[in-house]
Amino acid sequence: MEDDAPVIYGLEFQARALTPQTAETDAIRFLVGTQSLKYDNQIHIIDFDDENNIINKNVLLHQVGEIWHISASPADKGVLATCYNKTSDSKVMTCASVWRMPKELESGSHESPDDSSSNAQTLELLCHLDNTAYGNMAGVAWEPMGDGKKLISLADNHLLLWDLQESSSRAVLSNSVALEGKGQLKFTSGRWSPHHNCTQVATANDTAIRGWDIRTMNQIYCIENAHGQLVRDLDFNPNKQYYLASCGDDCKVKFWDTRNVNEPVKTLEEHSHWVWNVRYNHSHDQLVLTGSSDSRVILSNMVSISSEPFGHLVDDDELSDQEDHSQEDKIKEPLQDSIIATYEEHEDSVYAVEWSSADPWLFASLSYDGRLVINRVPRALKYHILL
Amino acid sequence: MRHLGDLSLVLVAVRAALALLVVSFPREKPPVRDPGEWGPHVCPSGREGLGVGGRKAQASRYAEALLWAPREGEGGGGRGQGAGKPRRPSRAGPRTSTDHASTREAFLTKLRRECPLSQLMDCETDMVKQIRALDSDMQTLVYENYNKFISATDTIRKMKNDFKKMEDEMDCLAANMAVITEFSASISSTLQDQHEQITKLSGVHALLRKLQFLFELPSRLTKCLELEAFGQAVRYHSKARSVLHQYRHMPSFRGIQDDCNKIMAGLALQLRQRFREGGSGAKDLAECVELLLLLGEPAEELCAEFLSQAGVRLEEELASLEAEVDGGVGDAGAPPPSDILEFTDRGCSRFVGNLCLVAASYQALFASREGAPTARRQLATFVDGLLSRYFALVERRLRRETGLGDNSLLVRALDRFHRRLQALAQLVPESGLAAAEAEGSEIVARAARERTGQYLQALRGFFGECLTDVRQALAAPLPRPLGKEGPGLAELLASLSAALLNQVKAVLSYVHLFTAKDITFASQPYFKGPFCSQGVREGLVVAFLRSLCQTAVGFCEGGAAGGERGGGCTPPALLLLLSRLCLDYEASTISYILTLTDEQFLVQDHSPVTPVTALCAEAREAAQKLLNHYVKVQGLVVSQMLRKSVETRDWVATIEPRNVRAVMKRVVEDATAIDVQVGLLYEEGVRKAQSSDSSKRTFSVYSSSRQQSRYAPSYTPSAPMDTNLLSNIQKLFSERIDIFSPVEFNKVSVLTGILKISLKTFLECVRLRTFGRFGLQQIQVDCYYLQLYLWRFVSDENLVHFLLDEIVGSAAHRCLDPVPMEQSVIEVICERGETSLCSGFKTSGFNARGNG
């Protein structure tokens, strides 16, 4: 079996939204939301059979509009949130809702992909995040490792914190904060930090990155001019609580220590166009994935600023994550930061890249033309990190 | 006596003759021996013979050889058994004359017995012949010697007579001599008394004179003192001192001694006084010291005093120098009252000169005496101390020499300083001045190094100033439209690079003074080697070129990180200009400057130096970075414009397009301005093959076939797949476009880069929006307009078409009601827009028009 060959899946529609099924830790499953103004939009549930290198898909109809953002609940496999465009009377409004997918699809199905489009099932609306007072929804983020009851959403210049009640059938706005300033401020992206008891959220607007304490809704740090141009995406290092990665229209990926926001810890400039997405690997935070509108996906090995600068050590805090793997205690030389691979399977701008929640060595990337590519971390590197 | 010599000659001759006789005799008188025993006795007898008389034995051997010779000849004569025979004679070789009788007998018998008669006869005749020859030889010898013998006898007889006469005369002489001795003895005995008296008298006279001298001494000394003839006084006193000392138990002498001592003490006091006052110059001082030493003053004390005296004066000079150095300090960096040359001059002539004198006289006075090592050490520490202070002063003064104009004063001053020190060291070779000289050289080298450092700083500063000037020049023509600020750019570049080159040359010529031929320190190995290669070439020229590149690159980093992060925004034209400057440097200037340096400084040192290629590579890299950054900045400007225009508009509720949006005109204007700007500095560059009617052709392709095929099918139910398929196939055949990719050093490439960035931004922004019907149409119009004007700027027009297609295609996808506008209408609108814009472009010969 050719292990490292990418697996490509084509959607009929253009697509921007991609998420792993966060609550699923056994099967490799991604959710893709399509963008079409003329047809019913869909959510594709992509199951990847690692053993046989086969993709199984299921399609759910998402009739309310084209999907701009999608995120899966960390607690319930069947629950997901989308941000979608609603068009009415030549008015376009971006809304967000929480949905539940049909039970039988939660953990994948074994239908053949061919006939799935004919009998596509629809999503069940759990609740609507009412944003009429706040503006267009730019994104939704679930509380990481939470019970799937809390989420934040970004609506223009508002950061909204929602509580889902009554088995997620009602969303109550529990807290909110508005970004004040001159001009039209708009959040472009937000991430919920898994550290500090999940009390911190980072958002990006224009060229600035801001950190918020959601208990008080106060700003805790602000990186002005983090990028030369618009900041497109953020991600927290899952293992180092103060480390944050950002990317933007200046083609750069920057790594920040939020305790010292004057200078980035490290800057990567590998893409030749805007970088839309940056993702830390959930287990091995030296692996950083970026997707760009130069149609490339780049996997970087940022060992020097990772939690394992000398390779994997047994006495690391995240030992539990690694217990399945070999625990040979070898102290290695400090490794060099490097670009591991550049994936060029896409032919249009890549707007989303995501690691699988089940397999730390596998990731998916989605380009605008609807092409989903599933790739693996090169074997040599995998063994290098593990052993 | 001559006879005696003759006699000895004669004797020698006689002896030789006798020896010859002996040689020939043994044949006649052989000692009798038992003939039967010859065999076993061979060896002992031979040995005995040799032991008794070597000479005799030799002679007999000779005779025997004669005897045996015929037989040997006969053996060779070829009788059958010749092989066995010759052994015997050879074995019998060492036999002596004692054996001869028996041997002869045996031989004869044997001969008789064995040889045939004829042979015997032959043998006999042969022998007779030989004997005859020997006889005649002997006779000749006897004759010759006989004559000599007779003359010798005559001589001896004559000598006998002469000796007898001589003996008589000798007797007579002896008698006479005895008489003379007698007389002489009597005379001396008579004169003895008188002689003794005279001796005594003369002794008394001398004593009296000495005494008189002693008695007169005090008065003389006083007189000397009066006349200030100290030297004389000291000489007198030193003569008398020991005597006075010896006889001091006698009251009269003691009196004199006391007087003398008193006077001498006075004298010493006076001398010391003089010594202490010290005003009378080093020579007088030296005299004083000499006298004092003669007076038995302790040398070490004098040394110390001498040095302290000299020290005071030197200190004064140092102080005056110091005052001079610090003269201007109070006025916050005002220039010191005198220039450096004057300062060194003064320092050299006064301080160093006096120090020299002091050291020399000190050595003359003290170094030759006992305890010289201590004295020398004292002098060394003294000189070291003073010199180190002096050096410190000089260095302080040198450090203040920061004016960057003419270097010659400084160099001359340093030269003088160095020369003087060298002279000093040569004059007083042992006084630790060699080290001082080394330190002096070190100071000179340091000053030179510092100087090059200052020049580097100055060059950097100059570059900075130039840049400021350029920035001002760029910023100055404020009200002018974008397109017209350019023309000065080429001149600015030319003047900037000329100014830089001139400055570098000037600095090189200044620095070159350090290695001029008439400068003494220029011949030092440091100035010949490391100064040229490390100091000037690396430290000055290469460092400047490097810093130039770095400064230039700094502009793009500052722009990238700080463009919006608070750093000063660099005008793009400056980036362009610097990029061209770096490129020019890479192409020629660097190698020119380095060659110039190498020629001027004839770098002999073979320590590794930065190769030209490395610097060129650096410069090229800088140029590339700057140009890339220029493209980025300009692209950003244009794309920001486009982005704002896309993001701020409500594309769903927009009205039907009547015009090209102003922002598109602005984009074209900017592109034109940039084109002009870049064109001033960079060459045109190559385009992909392009026919004269390209605008029409591509336009038609764009508008009808491709454009239509891209979004026309989106009405049909089977649309999505087809569209994807189509666009994917299209992409399959078009190359991937790197948006922010490095550009080449030509205009077309730069413009292509900028437009790529702009259009890609346009595309991405369009994809983030949702369009109404008219929104799509507006985009169509805009893109067509861009299509009309932008192709001419880029290297590959297909690139522009591809991106514009993508934009329109994406807009169509994002359109709620995709009804495209009629192509003809688009053309009309664009043409209308063009006419309104035309006035601006006609000047630049712009005549690309739609085919409508």
Short mmCIF file of C-alpha atoms in Angstrom, two decimals, chain A residues 11-14 16 35 37-39 66 68 85 87 90-92 186 206 223-226 228-230 232 249-252 254 256 261-264 269 272-274 276 293-296 344-349 351 368-369 371, chain B residues 560-561 564-566 632 636 639-640 643 647-648 650 652-653 714-721 724 727-728 731-732 736-741 756-757 760-765 767-771 806 810 812-816 818:
data_model
loop_
_atom_site.label_atom_id
_atom_site.label_comp_id
_atom_site.label_asym_id
_atom_site.label_seq_id
_atom_site.Cartn_x
_atom_site.Cartn_y
_atom_site.Cartn_z
CA LEU A 11 -17.00 18.12 -4.37
CA GLU A 12 -19.37 19.45 -6.96
CA PHE A 13 -19.52 22.83 -5.39
CA GLN A 14 -17.07 25.35 -4.30
CA ARG A 16 -14.48 26.93 2.08
CA GLN A 35 -20.81 27.30 -1.12
CA LEU A 37 -25.74 30.36 -4.44
CA LYS A 38 -27.88 28.47 -6.85
CA TYR A 39 -28.26 25.05 -5.39
CA GLU A 66 -23.97 28.71 1.58
CA TRP A 68 -18.80 30.05 5.26
CA ASN A 85 -25.24 33.34 4.17
CA THR A 87 -30.14 36.03 1.18
CA SER A 90 -31.20 41.53 -2.13
CA LYS A 91 -29.85 41.54 1.38
CA VAL A 92 -27.16 39.17 2.37
CA LYS A 186 -14.69 43.45 11.95
CA ASP A 206 -7.67 43.68 10.51
CA ILE A 223 -0.80 42.50 19.25
CA GLU A 224 -1.16 45.58 17.12
CA ASN A 225 0.04 45.17 13.58
CA ALA A 226 0.69 41.52 14.06
CA GLY A 228 1.47 43.75 7.63
CA GLN A 229 -1.99 43.15 6.32
CA LEU A 230 -5.15 41.40 7.34
CA ARG A 232 -6.63 35.59 8.44
CA ASP A 249 -2.30 38.51 3.85
CA ASP A 250 1.38 39.40 4.09
CA CYS A 251 2.13 35.77 3.19
CA LYS A 252 3.63 35.19 6.58
CA LYS A 254 4.06 34.25 12.77
CA TRP A 256 3.84 34.68 19.18
CA VAL A 261 3.74 40.83 22.03
CA ASN A 262 6.30 43.24 20.67
CA GLU A 263 8.08 40.76 18.48
CA PRO A 264 7.04 37.47 17.01
CA GLU A 269 7.54 33.31 4.89
CA SER A 272 3.64 33.23 -2.19
CA HIS A 273 0.19 34.52 -1.41
CA TRP A 274 -2.13 35.12 1.50
CA TRP A 276 -5.65 31.62 5.09
CA SER A 293 -4.33 31.06 -1.79
CA ASP A 294 -1.17 30.26 -3.72
CA SER A 295 -2.86 26.80 -3.82
CA ARG A 296 -0.28 25.24 -1.61
CA GLU A 344 0.68 20.98 -4.46
CA GLU A 345 -2.36 18.86 -5.16
CA HIS A 346 -4.65 21.85 -5.18
CA GLU A 347 -5.23 24.00 -8.18
CA ASP A 348 -7.21 26.73 -6.55
CA SER A 349 -6.80 28.74 -3.39
CA TYR A 351 -9.01 28.17 2.30
CA TYR A 368 -12.12 26.64 -3.34
CA ASP A 369 -12.81 24.44 -6.33
CA ARG A 371 -11.16 19.55 -3.88
CA ALA B 560 7.77 45.10 5.67
CA ALA B 561 7.59 44.83 9.41
CA GLU B 564 2.20 49.59 9.34
CA ARG B 565 3.91 48.79 12.58
CA GLY B 566 4.96 52.33 13.13
CA LYS B 632 5.30 44.27 -2.87
CA LEU B 636 0.00 46.54 -1.91
CA SER B 639 -4.39 46.02 -4.13
CA GLN B 640 -5.50 48.01 -1.10
CA ARG B 643 -9.79 45.65 -1.92
CA GLU B 647 -15.22 45.32 0.31
CA THR B 648 -17.07 48.55 0.86
CA ASP B 650 -22.93 46.54 -1.62
CA VAL B 652 -26.13 42.92 -4.39
CA ALA B 653 -28.04 46.15 -4.44
CA SER B 714 -24.11 28.00 -15.18
CA TYR B 715 -27.71 28.50 -16.25
CA THR B 716 -28.15 24.96 -17.29
CA PRO B 717 -29.07 22.37 -14.69
CA SER B 718 -25.92 20.36 -15.22
CA ALA B 719 -23.84 23.39 -14.59
CA PRO B 720 -21.76 22.83 -11.47
CA MET B 721 -19.83 19.87 -12.66
CA ASN B 724 -15.59 22.86 -12.34
CA SER B 727 -11.97 25.56 -15.00
CA ASN B 728 -9.98 22.63 -13.82
CA LYS B 731 -5.92 25.29 -14.89
CA LEU B 732 -4.35 22.06 -15.87
CA ARG B 736 0.76 27.88 -11.53
CA ILE B 737 1.17 31.53 -10.74
CA ASP B 738 3.38 32.53 -7.87
CA ILE B 739 1.99 35.79 -6.78
CA PHE B 740 4.70 37.23 -4.57
CA SER B 741 7.54 35.75 -6.50
CA LYS B 756 -0.19 39.95 -10.36
CA ILE B 757 -0.45 40.97 -6.75
CA LYS B 760 -4.96 38.26 -7.23
CA THR B 761 -6.16 40.47 -4.43
CA PHE B 762 -9.04 41.52 -6.58
CA LEU B 763 -9.88 37.88 -7.16
CA GLU B 764 -9.75 36.89 -3.53
CA CYS B 765 -11.86 39.84 -2.54
CA ARG B 767 -14.71 35.52 -3.89
CA LEU B 768 -15.59 36.78 -0.46
CA ARG B 769 -18.55 38.81 -1.71
CA THR B 770 -21.95 38.01 -3.06
CA PHE B 771 -23.06 39.81 -6.18
CA GLU B 806 -10.81 34.15 -12.91
CA SER B 810 -15.60 33.95 -9.58
CA ALA B 812 -20.32 34.95 -11.78
CA HIS B 813 -20.18 32.10 -9.31
CA ARG B 814 -20.83 34.41 -6.47
CA CYS B 815 -23.71 36.03 -8.30
CA LEU B 816 -27.26 35.53 -7.19
CA PRO B 818 -25.88 35.87 -13.08
#
